[in-house]
Short mmCIF file of C-alpha atoms in Angstrom, two decimals:
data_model
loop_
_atom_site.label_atom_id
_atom_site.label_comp_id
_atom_site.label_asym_id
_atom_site.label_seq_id
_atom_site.Cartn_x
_atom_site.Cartn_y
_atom_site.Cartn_z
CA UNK L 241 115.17 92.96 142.11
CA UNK L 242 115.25 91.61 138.36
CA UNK L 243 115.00 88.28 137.78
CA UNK L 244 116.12 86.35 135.14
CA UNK L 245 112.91 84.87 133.43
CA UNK L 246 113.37 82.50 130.87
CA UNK L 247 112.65 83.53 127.01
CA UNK L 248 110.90 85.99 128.30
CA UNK L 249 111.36 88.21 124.68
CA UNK L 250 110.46 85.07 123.02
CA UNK L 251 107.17 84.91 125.25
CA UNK L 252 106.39 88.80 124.96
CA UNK L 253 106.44 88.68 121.24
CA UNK L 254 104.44 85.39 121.00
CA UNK L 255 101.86 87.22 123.58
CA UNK L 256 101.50 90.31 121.58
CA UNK L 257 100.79 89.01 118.83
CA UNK L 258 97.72 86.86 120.28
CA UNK L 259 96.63 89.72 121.55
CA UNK L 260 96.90 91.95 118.72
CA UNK L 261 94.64 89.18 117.07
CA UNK L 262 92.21 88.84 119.51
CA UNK L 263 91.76 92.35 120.25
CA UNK L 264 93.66 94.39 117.83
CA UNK L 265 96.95 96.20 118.64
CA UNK L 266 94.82 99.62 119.65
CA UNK L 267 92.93 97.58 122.61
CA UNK L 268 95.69 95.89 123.93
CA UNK L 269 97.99 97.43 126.63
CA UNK L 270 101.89 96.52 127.85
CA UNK L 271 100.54 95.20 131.06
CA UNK L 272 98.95 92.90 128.85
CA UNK L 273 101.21 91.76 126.98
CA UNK L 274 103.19 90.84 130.10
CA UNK L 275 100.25 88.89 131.76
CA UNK L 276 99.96 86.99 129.11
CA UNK L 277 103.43 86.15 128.38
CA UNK L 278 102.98 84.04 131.74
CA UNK L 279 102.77 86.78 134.52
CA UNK L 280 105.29 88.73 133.77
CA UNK L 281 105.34 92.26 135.04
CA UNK L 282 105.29 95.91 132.35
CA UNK L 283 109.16 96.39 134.32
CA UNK L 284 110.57 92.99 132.09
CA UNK L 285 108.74 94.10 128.84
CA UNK L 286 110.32 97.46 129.26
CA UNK L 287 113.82 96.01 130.13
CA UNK L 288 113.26 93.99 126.00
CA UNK L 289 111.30 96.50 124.30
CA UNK L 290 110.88 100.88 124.09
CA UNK L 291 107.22 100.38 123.31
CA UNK L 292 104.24 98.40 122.38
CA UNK L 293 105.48 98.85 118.55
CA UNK L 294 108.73 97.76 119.21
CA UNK L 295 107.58 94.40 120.46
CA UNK L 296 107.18 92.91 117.02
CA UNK L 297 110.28 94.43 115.18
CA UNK L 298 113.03 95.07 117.42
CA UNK L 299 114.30 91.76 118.03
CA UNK L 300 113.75 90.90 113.68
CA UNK L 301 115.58 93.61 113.19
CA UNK L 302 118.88 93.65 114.38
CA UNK L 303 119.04 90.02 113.98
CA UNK L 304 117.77 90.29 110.16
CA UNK L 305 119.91 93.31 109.83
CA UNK L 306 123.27 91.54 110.86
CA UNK L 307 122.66 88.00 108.93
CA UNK L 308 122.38 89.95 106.02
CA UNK L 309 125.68 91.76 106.91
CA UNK L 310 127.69 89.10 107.43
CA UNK L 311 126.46 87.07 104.57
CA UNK L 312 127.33 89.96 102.31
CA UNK L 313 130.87 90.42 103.57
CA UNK L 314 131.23 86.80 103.62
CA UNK L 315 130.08 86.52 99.48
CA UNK L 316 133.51 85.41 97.36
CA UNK L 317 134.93 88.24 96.04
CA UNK L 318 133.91 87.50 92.29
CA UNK L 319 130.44 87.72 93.60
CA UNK L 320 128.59 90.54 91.66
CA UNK L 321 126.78 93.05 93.97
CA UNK L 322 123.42 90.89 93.17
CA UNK L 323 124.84 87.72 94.23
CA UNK L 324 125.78 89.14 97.05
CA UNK L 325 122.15 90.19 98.05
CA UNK L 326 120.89 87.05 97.26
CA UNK L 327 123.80 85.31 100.09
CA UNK L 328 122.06 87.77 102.27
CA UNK L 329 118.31 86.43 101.68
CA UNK L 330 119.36 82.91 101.83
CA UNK L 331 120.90 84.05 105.02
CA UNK L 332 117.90 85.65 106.75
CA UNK L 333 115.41 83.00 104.93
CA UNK L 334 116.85 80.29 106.42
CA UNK L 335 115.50 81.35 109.74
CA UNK L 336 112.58 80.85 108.71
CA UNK L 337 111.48 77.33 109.14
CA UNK L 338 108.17 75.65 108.63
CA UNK L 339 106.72 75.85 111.79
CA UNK L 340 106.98 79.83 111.45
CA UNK L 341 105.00 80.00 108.88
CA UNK L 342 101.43 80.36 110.75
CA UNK L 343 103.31 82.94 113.20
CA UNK L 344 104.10 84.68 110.17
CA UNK L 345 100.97 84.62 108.23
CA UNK L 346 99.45 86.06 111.41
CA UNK L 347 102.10 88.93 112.23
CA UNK L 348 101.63 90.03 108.22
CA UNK L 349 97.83 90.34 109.41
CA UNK L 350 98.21 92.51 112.32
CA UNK L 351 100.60 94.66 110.69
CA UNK L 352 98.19 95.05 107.61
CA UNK L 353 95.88 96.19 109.76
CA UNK L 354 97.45 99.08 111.69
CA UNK L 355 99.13 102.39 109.99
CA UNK L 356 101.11 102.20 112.91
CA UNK L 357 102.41 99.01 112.59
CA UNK L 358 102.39 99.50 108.78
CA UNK L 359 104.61 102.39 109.34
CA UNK L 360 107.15 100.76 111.70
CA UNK L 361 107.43 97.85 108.84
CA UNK L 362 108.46 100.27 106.55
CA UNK L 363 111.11 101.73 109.12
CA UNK L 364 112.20 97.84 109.76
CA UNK L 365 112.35 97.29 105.66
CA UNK L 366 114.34 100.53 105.21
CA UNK L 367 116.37 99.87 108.35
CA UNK L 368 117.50 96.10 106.46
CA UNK L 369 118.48 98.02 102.97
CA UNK L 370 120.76 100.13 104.44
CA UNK L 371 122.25 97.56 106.46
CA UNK L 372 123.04 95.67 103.13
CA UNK L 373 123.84 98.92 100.97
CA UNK L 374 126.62 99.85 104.03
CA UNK L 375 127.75 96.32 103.65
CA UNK L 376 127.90 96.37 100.07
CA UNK L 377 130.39 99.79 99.99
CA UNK L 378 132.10 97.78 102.38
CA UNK L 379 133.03 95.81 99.12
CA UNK L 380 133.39 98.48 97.12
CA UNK L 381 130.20 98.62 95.39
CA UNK L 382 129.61 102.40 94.91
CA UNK L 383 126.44 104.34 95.00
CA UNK L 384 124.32 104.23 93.63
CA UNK L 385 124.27 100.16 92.31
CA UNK L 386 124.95 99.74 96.26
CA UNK L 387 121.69 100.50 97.02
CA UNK L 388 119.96 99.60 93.71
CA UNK L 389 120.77 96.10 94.75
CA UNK L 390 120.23 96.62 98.48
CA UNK L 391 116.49 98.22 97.47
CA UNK L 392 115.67 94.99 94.87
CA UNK L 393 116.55 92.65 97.81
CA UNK L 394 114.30 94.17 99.86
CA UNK L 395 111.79 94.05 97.37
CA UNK L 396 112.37 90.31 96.74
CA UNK L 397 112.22 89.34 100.11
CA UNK L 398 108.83 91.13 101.25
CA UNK L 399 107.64 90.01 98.12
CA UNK L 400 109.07 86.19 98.56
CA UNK L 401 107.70 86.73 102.56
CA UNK L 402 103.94 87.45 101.47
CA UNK L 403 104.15 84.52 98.98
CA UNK L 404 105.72 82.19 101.81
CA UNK L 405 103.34 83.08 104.64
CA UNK L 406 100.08 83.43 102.93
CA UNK L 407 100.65 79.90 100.63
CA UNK L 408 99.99 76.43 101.40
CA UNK L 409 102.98 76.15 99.30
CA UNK L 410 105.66 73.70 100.32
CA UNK L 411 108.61 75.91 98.58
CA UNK L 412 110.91 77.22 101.10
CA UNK L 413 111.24 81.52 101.64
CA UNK L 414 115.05 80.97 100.67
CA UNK L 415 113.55 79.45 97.20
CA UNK L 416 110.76 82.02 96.74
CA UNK L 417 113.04 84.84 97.33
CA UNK L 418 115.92 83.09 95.06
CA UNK L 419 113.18 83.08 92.29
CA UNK L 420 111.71 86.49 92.69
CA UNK L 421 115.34 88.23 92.97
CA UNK L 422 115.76 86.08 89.59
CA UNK L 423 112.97 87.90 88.51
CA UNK L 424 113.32 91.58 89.58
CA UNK L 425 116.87 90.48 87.55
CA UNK L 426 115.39 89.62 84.25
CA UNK L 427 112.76 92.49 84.02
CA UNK L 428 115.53 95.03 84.97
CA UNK L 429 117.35 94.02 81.81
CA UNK L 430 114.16 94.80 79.94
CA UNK L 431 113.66 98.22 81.09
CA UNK L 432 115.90 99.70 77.96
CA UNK U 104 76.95 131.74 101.41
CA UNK U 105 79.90 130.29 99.50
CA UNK U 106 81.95 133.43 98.00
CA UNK U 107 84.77 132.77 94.80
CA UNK U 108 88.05 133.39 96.24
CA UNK U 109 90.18 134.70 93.71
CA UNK U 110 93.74 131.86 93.84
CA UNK U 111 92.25 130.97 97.22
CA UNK U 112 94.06 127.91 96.76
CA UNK U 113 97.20 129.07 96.32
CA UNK U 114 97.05 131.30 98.37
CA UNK U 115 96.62 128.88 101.40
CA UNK U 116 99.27 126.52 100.21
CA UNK U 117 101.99 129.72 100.50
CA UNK U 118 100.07 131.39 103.52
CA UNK U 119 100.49 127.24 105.51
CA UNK U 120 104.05 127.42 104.20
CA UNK U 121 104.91 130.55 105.75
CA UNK U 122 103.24 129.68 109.06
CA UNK U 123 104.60 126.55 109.19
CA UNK U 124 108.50 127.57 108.49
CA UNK U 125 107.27 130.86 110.97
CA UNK U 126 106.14 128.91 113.50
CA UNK U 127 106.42 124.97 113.04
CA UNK U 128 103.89 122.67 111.54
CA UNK U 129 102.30 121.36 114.79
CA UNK U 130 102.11 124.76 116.46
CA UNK U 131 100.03 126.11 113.67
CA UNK U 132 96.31 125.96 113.20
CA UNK U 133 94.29 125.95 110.11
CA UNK U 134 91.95 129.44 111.03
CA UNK U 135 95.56 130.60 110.98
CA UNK U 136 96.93 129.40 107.76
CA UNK U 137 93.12 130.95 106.54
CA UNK U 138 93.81 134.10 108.41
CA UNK U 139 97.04 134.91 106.63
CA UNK U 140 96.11 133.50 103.44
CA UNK U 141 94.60 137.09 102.83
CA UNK U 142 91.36 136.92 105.64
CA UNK U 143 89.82 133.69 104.38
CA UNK U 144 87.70 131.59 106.37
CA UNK U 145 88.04 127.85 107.72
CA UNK U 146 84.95 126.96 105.81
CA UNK U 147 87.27 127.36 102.55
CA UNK U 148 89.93 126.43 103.71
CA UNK U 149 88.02 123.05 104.06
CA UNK U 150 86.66 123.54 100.59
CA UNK U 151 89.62 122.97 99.40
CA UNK U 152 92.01 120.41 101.53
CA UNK U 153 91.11 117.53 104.00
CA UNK U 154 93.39 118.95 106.48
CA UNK U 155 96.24 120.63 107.91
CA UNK U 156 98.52 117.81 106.33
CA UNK U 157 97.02 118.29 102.65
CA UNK U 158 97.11 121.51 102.15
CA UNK U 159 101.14 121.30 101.01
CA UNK U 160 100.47 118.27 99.19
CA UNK U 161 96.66 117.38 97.60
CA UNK U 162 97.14 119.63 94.86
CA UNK U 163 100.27 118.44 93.75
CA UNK U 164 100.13 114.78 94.01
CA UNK U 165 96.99 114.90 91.47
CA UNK U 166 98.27 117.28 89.07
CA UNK U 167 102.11 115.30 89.02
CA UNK U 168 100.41 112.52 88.70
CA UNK U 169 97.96 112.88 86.18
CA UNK U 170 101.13 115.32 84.23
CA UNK U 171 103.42 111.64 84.27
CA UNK U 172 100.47 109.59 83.13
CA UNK U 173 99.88 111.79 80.28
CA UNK U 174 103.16 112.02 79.09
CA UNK U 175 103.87 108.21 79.24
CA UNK U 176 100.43 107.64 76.77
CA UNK U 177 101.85 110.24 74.46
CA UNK U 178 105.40 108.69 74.36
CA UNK U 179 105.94 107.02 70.72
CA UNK U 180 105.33 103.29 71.00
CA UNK U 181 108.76 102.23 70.11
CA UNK U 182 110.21 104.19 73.73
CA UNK U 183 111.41 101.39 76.18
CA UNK U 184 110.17 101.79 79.69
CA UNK U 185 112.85 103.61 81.20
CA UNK U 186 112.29 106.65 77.60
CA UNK U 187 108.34 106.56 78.91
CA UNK U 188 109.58 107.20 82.56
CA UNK U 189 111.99 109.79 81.10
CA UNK U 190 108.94 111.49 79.22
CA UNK U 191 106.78 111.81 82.76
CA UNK U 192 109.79 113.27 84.33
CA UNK U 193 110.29 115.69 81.98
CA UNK U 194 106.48 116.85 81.58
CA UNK U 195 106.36 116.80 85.48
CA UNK U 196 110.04 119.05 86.12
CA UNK U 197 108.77 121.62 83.63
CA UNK U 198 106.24 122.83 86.12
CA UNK U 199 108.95 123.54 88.11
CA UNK U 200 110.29 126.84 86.97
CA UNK U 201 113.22 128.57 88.59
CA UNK U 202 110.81 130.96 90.20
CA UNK U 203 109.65 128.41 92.33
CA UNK U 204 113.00 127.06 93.61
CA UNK U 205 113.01 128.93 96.72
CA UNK U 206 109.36 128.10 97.52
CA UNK U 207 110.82 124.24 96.88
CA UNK U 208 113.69 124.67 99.29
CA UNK U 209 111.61 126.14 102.52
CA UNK U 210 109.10 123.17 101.22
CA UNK U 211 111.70 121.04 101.80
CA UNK U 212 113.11 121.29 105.03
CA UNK U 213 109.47 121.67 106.40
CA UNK U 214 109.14 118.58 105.35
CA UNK U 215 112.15 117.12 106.52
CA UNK U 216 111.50 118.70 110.13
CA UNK U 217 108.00 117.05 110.82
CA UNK U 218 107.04 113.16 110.93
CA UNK U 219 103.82 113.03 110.27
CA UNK U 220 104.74 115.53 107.13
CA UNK U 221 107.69 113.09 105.98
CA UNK U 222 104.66 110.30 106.17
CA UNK U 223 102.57 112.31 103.82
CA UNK U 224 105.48 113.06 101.06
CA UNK U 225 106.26 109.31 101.17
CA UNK U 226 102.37 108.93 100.47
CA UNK U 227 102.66 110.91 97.52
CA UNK U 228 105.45 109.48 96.19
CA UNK U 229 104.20 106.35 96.49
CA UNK U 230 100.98 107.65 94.90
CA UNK U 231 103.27 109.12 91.87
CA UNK U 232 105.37 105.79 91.39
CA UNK U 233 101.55 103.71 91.15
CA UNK U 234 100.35 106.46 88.55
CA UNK U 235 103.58 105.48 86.51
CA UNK U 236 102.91 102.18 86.93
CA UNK U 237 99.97 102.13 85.84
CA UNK U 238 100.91 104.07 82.67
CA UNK U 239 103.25 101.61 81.84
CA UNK U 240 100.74 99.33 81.86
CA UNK U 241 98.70 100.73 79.77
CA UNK U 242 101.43 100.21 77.44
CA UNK U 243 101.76 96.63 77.88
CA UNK U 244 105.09 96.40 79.93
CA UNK U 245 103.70 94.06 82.46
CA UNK U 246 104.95 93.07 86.27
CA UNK U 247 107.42 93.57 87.76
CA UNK U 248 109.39 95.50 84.89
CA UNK U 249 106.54 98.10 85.15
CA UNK U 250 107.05 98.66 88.68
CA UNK U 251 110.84 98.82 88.43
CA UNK U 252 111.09 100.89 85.74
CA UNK U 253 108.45 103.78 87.71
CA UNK U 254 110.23 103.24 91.05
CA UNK U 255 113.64 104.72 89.37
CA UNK U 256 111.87 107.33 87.75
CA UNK U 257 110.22 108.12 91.28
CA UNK U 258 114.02 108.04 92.95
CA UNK U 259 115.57 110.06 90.03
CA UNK U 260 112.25 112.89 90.50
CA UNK U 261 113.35 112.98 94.06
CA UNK U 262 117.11 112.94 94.01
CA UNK U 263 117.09 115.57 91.40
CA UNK U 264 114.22 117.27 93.48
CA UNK U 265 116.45 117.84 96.54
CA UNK U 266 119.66 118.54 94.17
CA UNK U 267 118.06 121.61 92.49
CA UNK U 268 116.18 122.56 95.60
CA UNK U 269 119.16 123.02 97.42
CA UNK U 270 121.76 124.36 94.95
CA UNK U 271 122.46 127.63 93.74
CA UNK U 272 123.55 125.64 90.41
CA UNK U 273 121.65 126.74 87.13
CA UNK U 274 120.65 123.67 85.90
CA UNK U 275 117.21 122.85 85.72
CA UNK U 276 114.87 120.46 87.29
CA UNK U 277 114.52 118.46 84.06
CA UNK U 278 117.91 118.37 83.09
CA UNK U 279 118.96 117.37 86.55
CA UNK U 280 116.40 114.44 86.49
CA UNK U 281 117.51 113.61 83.52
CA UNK U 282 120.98 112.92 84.47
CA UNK U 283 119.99 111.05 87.18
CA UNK U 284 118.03 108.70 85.79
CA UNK U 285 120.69 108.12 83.72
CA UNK U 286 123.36 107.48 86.32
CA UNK U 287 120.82 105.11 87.68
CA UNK U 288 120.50 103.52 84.32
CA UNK U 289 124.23 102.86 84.17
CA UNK U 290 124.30 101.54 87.67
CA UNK U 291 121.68 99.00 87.19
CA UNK U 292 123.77 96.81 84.79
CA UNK U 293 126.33 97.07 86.89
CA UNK U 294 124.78 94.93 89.73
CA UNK U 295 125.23 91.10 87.90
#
């Protein structure tokens, strides 16, 4: 019979990624994961997650992927397509606090380490530009500005995200991605 | 001992493209692909590609790239980023003559039908976009404008790409990339 164990996604994800630092993400198994997540069984990490790969991007994901929706279809309607974007950074940045920022550094790690991991990224970073290019249409913004500016958000945010996480800096990732969508802005107007 | 093989390599890029719309990608082995390829031998075949994966894109990727890096040094020094782009996209769509549309379109859809091929073409393109890049460079249009400015010349190749792969329509490759880039020229300062 299930039972209900408290922040137990919170606890898989946090366990994974130990483990892929300890022992990389090739030597580490579901049942793992689970143990270490404070005994819980392969059953509750499958009833969270498809697979090992998921663990790390699932949950970012859709929650990433629907801040950035909202915040778009909440932008005033004078807001060019741009300013919309940058709503949606603030949006997902925000969620980011502080004491993320060593769980971060270390999640950029293992994923830099593993063409698997690097490749479900890159399925997570595509997956958050369409999200904002179907919200932007939503507005009216045709193709293809739509997903010009959904594809220059995602670039400033990974960029801002590598800055934030890897930095001692004390600059916020809703500031760092502000400034490099500010930018992406000015060189594009240089590009004749 | 090593024999010349007139085209050999040719040959096995159009011998692994007939197997692999035949027969599918995964269910098709290299002697195979050497077999049909006009009774060559595995040993060349692995003269000339890696592996299985390369053999529909290795040759390609270098000569595109190196094609697109030429023709950005040789654009006149007063062309804007986006002119230098246009240049490599032009130098790189004239190898594609309408003889080799239908080779393009079965190309395609192999493509499209196989993950770990769709890893490999987003490989190259990445590949192509860095050779632009690095072009511009060369020219003195620094970060991120450089970047930028070779990532929509990389979309624009592609877009065009599957346009004239897949149409009966007479325009060419070149003019088709053309027109693209420009739509994506008008859309970026559209975005605010």
């Amino acid at each position: 019979m299930a039972r209900w164990e408290p922040n137990a996604r919170e606890r898989l994800v946090r366990a994974a990624l130990d483990l892929f630092t300890e022992q990389g993400y090739d030597g580490t198994t579901v049942n793992e994961i689970a143990q270490r997540a404070g005994g819980l069984t392969k059953t509750t990490f499958f009833r969270h997650f498809r697979d090992k790969r998921e663990v790390l991007f699932a949950a970012g994901q859709e929650v990433h992927s629907q801040l950035m929706v909202d915040a778009i279809a909440a932008a005033p309607d004078s807001a060019t397509p741009l300013q919309a974007v940058a709503a949606a950074l603030d949006a997902v940045s925000a969620t980011f606090t502080d004491g993320r920022r060593e769980f971060s550094a270390r999640l950029r790690e293992v994923i830099a380490d593993n063409s698997e991991l690097r490749e479900r990224a890159g399925i997570k970073r595509a997956a958050l530009a369409e999200a904002m290019t179907g919200a932007l249409h939503e507005r009216g913004v045709p193709d293809p500005a739509a997903s010009l500016a959904a594809e220059l958000g995602a670039r400033a945010f990974y960029q801002a995200f590598d800055l934030w996480s890897a930095s001692a800096s004390q600059q916020s990732l809703a500031d760092l991605a502000r400034q490099t969508l500010d930018e992406l802005r000015a060189a594009i107007a240089t590009l004749g």
